[in-house]
Short mmCIF file of C-alpha atoms in Angstrom, two decimals:
data_model
loop_
_atom_site.label_atom_id
_atom_site.label_comp_id
_atom_site.label_asym_id
_atom_site.label_seq_id
_atom_site.Cartn_x
_atom_site.Cartn_y
_atom_site.Cartn_z
CA GLY A 1 -14.47 14.73 35.04
CA LEU A 2 -12.34 17.83 35.50
CA LEU A 3 -13.46 19.25 32.17
CA ILE A 4 -17.16 18.73 32.96
CA GLU A 5 -16.64 20.21 36.44
CA PHE A 6 -14.99 23.31 34.90
CA LEU A 7 -17.80 23.73 32.37
CA ASN A 8 -20.45 23.39 35.09
CA ARG A 9 -18.67 25.77 37.44
CA ASN A 10 -18.42 28.40 34.69
CA ASP A 11 -22.01 27.93 33.49
CA LEU A 12 -20.82 26.70 30.07
CA ARG A 13 -21.99 23.10 30.15
CA LYS A 14 -25.45 23.24 28.56
CA ASN A 15 -24.19 24.65 25.24
CA THR A 16 -20.84 22.86 25.05
CA VAL A 17 -20.34 19.72 22.97
CA VAL A 18 -18.03 17.21 24.66
CA ILE A 19 -16.70 14.41 22.44
CA PHE A 20 -14.89 11.33 23.78
CA THR A 21 -13.41 8.72 21.45
CA THR A 22 -10.23 6.81 20.72
CA ASP A 23 -8.33 6.20 17.51
CA ASN A 24 -8.16 2.40 17.59
CA GLY A 25 -9.51 -0.64 19.38
CA THR A 26 -8.53 -2.14 22.70
CA PRO A 27 -5.15 -3.93 22.81
CA VAL A 28 -5.12 -7.73 22.66
CA ARG A 29 -2.85 -7.85 25.73
CA SER A 30 -1.48 -5.38 28.24
CA LEU A 31 1.63 -5.39 30.38
CA SER A 32 0.58 -6.35 33.88
CA HIS A 33 3.50 -6.98 36.22
CA PRO A 34 7.00 -8.47 36.17
CA ASP A 35 7.37 -12.19 36.87
CA GLU A 36 10.12 -13.66 39.07
CA ASN A 37 12.62 -13.33 36.16
CA GLY A 38 11.83 -9.65 35.63
CA LYS A 39 9.93 -10.22 32.40
CA TYR A 40 6.58 -8.52 32.12
CA VAL A 41 3.49 -10.68 32.13
CA ARG A 42 1.05 -9.80 29.37
CA ILE A 43 -2.58 -10.38 30.25
CA PRO A 44 -5.55 -10.37 27.85
CA VAL A 45 -7.64 -7.20 27.72
CA TYR A 46 -11.41 -7.44 27.42
CA SER A 47 -14.22 -4.96 26.85
CA GLN A 48 -17.98 -5.23 27.19
CA LEU A 49 -20.26 -4.62 24.22
CA HIS A 50 -24.01 -5.23 24.49
CA GLY A 51 -23.38 -7.49 27.50
CA LYS A 52 -20.76 -9.59 25.73
CA ARG A 53 -17.15 -9.92 26.78
CA ILE A 54 -14.85 -9.25 23.82
CA GLN A 55 -11.07 -9.55 23.71
CA GLY A 56 -9.31 -6.51 22.29
CA GLY A 57 -7.95 -6.53 18.78
CA LYS A 58 -5.88 -3.37 18.33
CA GLY A 59 -4.06 -3.60 15.01
CA ARG A 60 -6.65 -5.92 13.47
CA LEU A 61 -8.95 -4.81 10.69
CA ASP A 62 -12.03 -6.49 12.15
CA ASP A 63 -14.41 -4.80 14.60
CA THR A 64 -12.23 -5.74 17.61
CA GLY A 65 -9.54 -3.42 16.26
CA THR A 66 -11.53 -0.68 14.54
CA ARG A 67 -14.80 -0.31 16.43
CA VAL A 68 -14.25 2.27 19.16
CA PRO A 69 -16.38 4.16 21.65
CA LEU A 70 -17.74 7.52 20.58
CA ILE A 71 -19.54 9.38 23.32
CA VAL A 72 -20.95 12.82 22.58
CA SER A 73 -22.57 14.91 25.27
CA TRP A 74 -24.48 18.07 24.34
CA PRO A 75 -27.12 18.65 27.02
CA GLU A 76 -29.21 21.19 25.11
CA THR A 77 -29.39 19.01 21.98
CA ILE A 78 -28.76 15.30 22.58
CA PRO A 79 -31.10 13.44 24.95
CA SER A 80 -29.17 11.47 27.56
CA SER A 81 -28.93 7.72 26.90
CA GLN A 82 -29.58 8.17 23.16
CA THR A 83 -27.59 5.68 21.07
CA SER A 84 -26.87 5.26 17.39
CA GLN A 85 -25.33 2.59 15.20
CA ALA A 86 -24.43 5.14 12.51
CA LEU A 87 -21.03 4.86 10.88
CA VAL A 88 -18.53 7.56 11.79
CA ASP A 89 -15.07 7.70 10.25
CA MET A 90 -12.11 9.37 11.97
CA SER A 91 -11.85 11.68 8.97
CA ASP A 92 -15.27 13.10 9.98
CA PHE A 93 -14.13 14.91 13.12
CA TYR A 94 -12.63 17.96 11.43
CA ALA A 95 -15.72 18.57 9.29
CA THR A 96 -17.95 18.03 12.32
CA CYS A 97 -16.07 20.52 14.49
CA VAL A 98 -16.12 23.14 11.71
CA ASP A 99 -19.85 22.52 11.27
CA LEU A 100 -20.57 22.76 15.01
CA GLY A 101 -18.61 26.03 15.11
CA ARG A 102 -20.80 27.31 12.25
CA GLY A 103 -17.82 27.57 9.92
CA ARG A 104 -17.67 26.70 6.25
CA ILE A 105 -16.51 23.15 5.61
CA PRO A 106 -13.78 23.23 2.95
CA LYS A 107 -14.56 21.40 -0.29
CA GLY A 108 -12.65 18.23 -1.07
CA LEU A 109 -12.42 16.83 2.46
CA ASP A 110 -12.51 13.08 2.94
CA GLY A 111 -14.58 13.56 6.08
CA GLN A 112 -18.26 14.37 6.42
CA SER A 113 -19.85 16.23 9.30
CA PHE A 114 -21.82 14.03 11.66
CA ALA A 115 -23.34 17.14 13.32
CA PRO A 116 -26.71 16.42 11.62
CA LEU A 117 -26.72 13.06 13.39
CA LEU A 118 -26.16 14.82 16.73
CA ARG A 119 -29.10 17.08 16.01
CA GLY A 120 -31.39 14.11 15.38
CA ALA A 121 -31.19 13.82 11.59
CA GLY A 122 -29.84 10.82 9.72
CA SER A 123 -26.19 10.18 9.08
CA PRO A 124 -24.77 11.33 5.75
CA ARG A 125 -22.17 8.53 5.82
CA THR A 126 -23.01 5.26 4.07
CA TRP A 127 -19.52 3.72 4.35
CA ALA A 128 -16.34 4.07 6.41
CA PHE A 129 -12.67 3.39 5.63
CA ALA A 130 -9.83 2.05 7.77
CA GLU A 131 -6.26 1.03 7.14
CA HIS A 132 -3.41 -0.41 9.17
CA GLY A 133 -0.04 -1.86 8.23
CA GLY A 134 -0.57 -1.37 4.50
CA LYS A 135 -3.94 -3.17 4.53
CA SER A 136 -7.32 -1.48 4.34
CA TRP A 137 -11.06 -1.93 4.08
CA VAL A 138 -14.18 0.00 3.30
CA ARG A 139 -17.47 -1.04 4.88
CA ASP A 140 -21.11 -0.23 5.33
CA GLN A 141 -23.31 -1.44 8.18
CA GLN A 142 -23.44 -5.02 6.93
CA TYR A 143 -20.61 -5.61 4.45
CA LYS A 144 -16.87 -5.04 4.26
CA LEU A 145 -14.55 -5.02 1.24
CA LEU A 146 -10.86 -5.66 1.87
CA ASP A 147 -8.17 -4.13 -0.34
CA ASN A 148 -7.37 -7.58 -1.73
CA GLY A 149 -10.92 -7.83 -3.12
CA THR A 150 -12.27 -10.15 -0.40
CA PHE A 151 -15.94 -9.37 0.30
CA LEU A 152 -17.23 -10.09 3.80
CA GLU A 153 -20.48 -9.99 5.68
CA VAL A 154 -19.94 -8.39 9.08
CA LEU A 155 -21.69 -10.54 11.67
CA ALA A 156 -23.32 -9.37 14.92
CA ASP A 157 -20.43 -10.52 17.14
CA PRO A 158 -17.47 -8.11 16.88
CA GLY A 159 -14.53 -9.78 15.20
CA GLN A 160 -16.78 -12.23 13.36
CA GLN A 161 -17.19 -11.91 9.63
CA ARG A 162 -18.03 -14.32 6.82
CA LYS A 163 -16.58 -14.36 3.31
CA ILE A 164 -19.28 -14.29 0.66
CA THR A 165 -18.89 -14.90 -3.06
CA GLY A 166 -20.78 -15.88 -6.18
CA SER A 167 -24.13 -17.50 -5.50
CA LEU A 168 -24.15 -16.29 -1.88
CA LEU A 169 -24.49 -12.68 -3.03
CA SER A 170 -28.04 -11.44 -2.62
CA GLU A 171 -29.23 -8.42 -4.60
CA GLN A 172 -28.53 -6.32 -1.51
CA ALA A 173 -25.00 -7.72 -1.21
CA ARG A 174 -24.30 -7.13 -4.92
CA ALA A 175 -25.43 -3.49 -4.60
CA ALA A 176 -23.26 -3.04 -1.51
CA LEU A 177 -20.27 -4.60 -3.29
CA ILE A 178 -20.60 -2.18 -6.20
CA GLU A 179 -20.85 0.82 -3.85
CA LEU A 180 -17.90 -0.34 -1.73
CA GLN A 181 -15.76 -1.03 -4.81
CA SER A 182 -16.35 2.51 -6.02
CA ALA A 183 -15.61 3.92 -2.54
CA HIS A 184 -12.39 1.98 -1.86
CA PRO A 185 -9.41 4.13 -2.88
CA ARG A 186 -7.32 1.10 -3.86
CA LEU A 187 -10.08 -0.65 -5.80
CA SER A 188 -11.91 2.26 -7.42
CA GLY A 189 -10.86 1.19 -10.91
CA ASN A 190 -12.10 -2.37 -10.47
CA VAL A 191 -15.89 -1.98 -10.45
#
């Protein structure tokens, strides 16, 4: 609020991009208050997504731990209330900021600018990567490949995913598996 107030007061708001995000999901539990023995009570933490109540999953490699809010406000460019389901990876922020500042994006970056998405074009990203505690995944909108080779279909409810193998692989799933195998840094030799 203070940042937006400053930008408005100094007539800078309409051409300033404001980005709000976080680096991981909501915690499973949060310290609430001490009980009669002085030990802290941990209460579950919930968020709302599309009208559904979802318990946090920080530290998990499903959507409860890796799906985070990303709010971008750019009054002269992005219509208010516009939403997108495009994939954005944390490695994309550097490239995006360089792009928005009209700089040259260095070659060899892991990240890709999502500035075209902000300007109304499609997203250049077809997959995203996450890791935590020595485990990792790469995913597209519908499928996820874990570093142990497990292939999952990401279901509509965050935190819900279904292992798929063999005869359950449609042509679309097989194509996604091949792309995700080539994208995963720990599996790239296993296509």
